[in-house]
Amino acid sequence: MVLDSMESQTGALFVSPCPSIRNGDVEYSFRQSSNLIYLTGITAPETSLLLYKSKTKVFELLFIRERDVTHELWTGPRMTCEVATEISGVETVYTNNDRNEKLAASFSEIELLQYTSIDKEAIDIVLDSIKPLGCDVMPYPKDTHPVHQRRLYKDNYERKLLERAAEITVSTHTELMKHISPTMNEHEVHAQILYHFRKQGGDGEGYPSIVGGGNNATILHYTMNNALLKDRNLILVDAGCEYQGYTADVTRTFPVGGLFTPEQRALYEIVLDAQCKAIAATKPGVTLNDLHAICVDVIVEGLLEFELLEGSKRQIIADESYKKFYPHRTSHWLGLDVHDVGAPSDRNNQPVLLEPGMVFTIEPGIYIGDSMPNISEEYRNIGIRIEDDIFVTENGCDVLTEQLAKTVDDVETLCCEGNNL
Ligand SMILES: [Mn+2]
């Protein structure tokens, strides 16, 4: 189906990422490129796939590592070409011993070979070993990759994997709330995330987890996760489990000591209201910009009510002065990658209209750091974000993570369990 959208005499090459050396002969753990997972289901390193159209025919060639007794002693058995066909559905599979010769022959039938720019390093290594190439090579211009445009729409099989990733993530966040206590360090909370993800058969974290107490929650990509928690502080946990390549992306913010202070509660209710209104508005035909505008509107109104912003709502939205409290966007696509591929706008530069099968997050927030001027003490050191995973349906949407507590009452009930209050 990807081949359908390719021009005649063009090819698309997909290559596993290069191993990344940590030190000496130790590598960082390998993860297959998302496109290769999507197109082949093969998760082994040193895999490549060429899709191409000649003048008359379409071809798929898959290359895998050769069997090797010495290497297999260290890193385990390697698949045969027959098994690779079974997993991927690609009929023509060779080992990497034959790769250069087969690629060179294929390149002679095409004029233009394209790849996705994230694969550049690995692509260069493969192509450097084949000279002369006999065809032009260039990356797909941003957001035009035919595979990426397909990955925007999830089928039932992908939905099942996303549901499982969401389920593991929801039960993990629930455990965190139940066991939170002001005597803990952020790293203990992070340890529970890793434990529960793997215990339930998840691949692990789909992205580096953010576990931030107090002011650390206002650092958007805080990943040190190594400070003592404090009573009367909130903790923000942004953690999603990856399951068979597909990741959830979930944030909850909850009181370390079990109960929100009145100011924390007030800000939390604003973020929750924004998030619920955006979810309620989600259906085919609306855009992620529409949902962002809903969140900005609710957040600005709330900040005006508590006198954290001054002026008229229209002016604040127009001059974007709300951004000191809410600096990020509300949504991103979700799938094999936490910030999944797919163009945010169409060819005419209009924002993409939501359609059934699209999956994305809704994650408004309010952040007030310890050094923000002219803010009273009670509102400082507060970072709040509430994030759920949304699957667009024919008439609206399903919230894949809806089982996870998020009202003030439900969150406090879970958190007080652990604090024995
Ligand atoms: Mn997110």
CSV table of C-alpha atoms in Angstrom, one decimal, residues 13 99-100 103 107 120-133 137:
chain,number,residue,atom,x,y,z
A,13,LEU,CA,15.2,2.6,1.6
A,99,ARG,CA,22.9,-6.9,0.2
A,100,ASN,CA,25.3,-4.8,-1.8
A,103,LEU,CA,20.8,-3.3,-3.9
A,107,PHE,CA,19.3,0.8,-8.1
A,120,LYS,CA,20.7,9.4,7.4
A,121,GLU,CA,23.7,8.0,9.3
A,122,ALA,CA,22.7,4.4,8.7
A,123,ILE,CA,21.7,5.0,5.1
A,124,ASP,CA,25.1,6.7,4.4
A,125,ILE,CA,26.9,3.6,5.7
A,126,VAL,CA,24.9,1.3,3.4
A,127,LEU,CA,25.2,3.5,0.4
A,128,ASP,CA,28.9,4.2,0.8
A,129,SER,CA,29.5,0.5,0.3
A,130,ILE,CA,27.8,0.6,-3.1
A,131,LYS,CA,29.6,2.9,-5.6
A,132,PRO,CA,28.6,4.0,-8.1
A,133,LEU,CA,25.0,4.1,-7.1
A,137,VAL,CA,19.5,9.9,-3.6
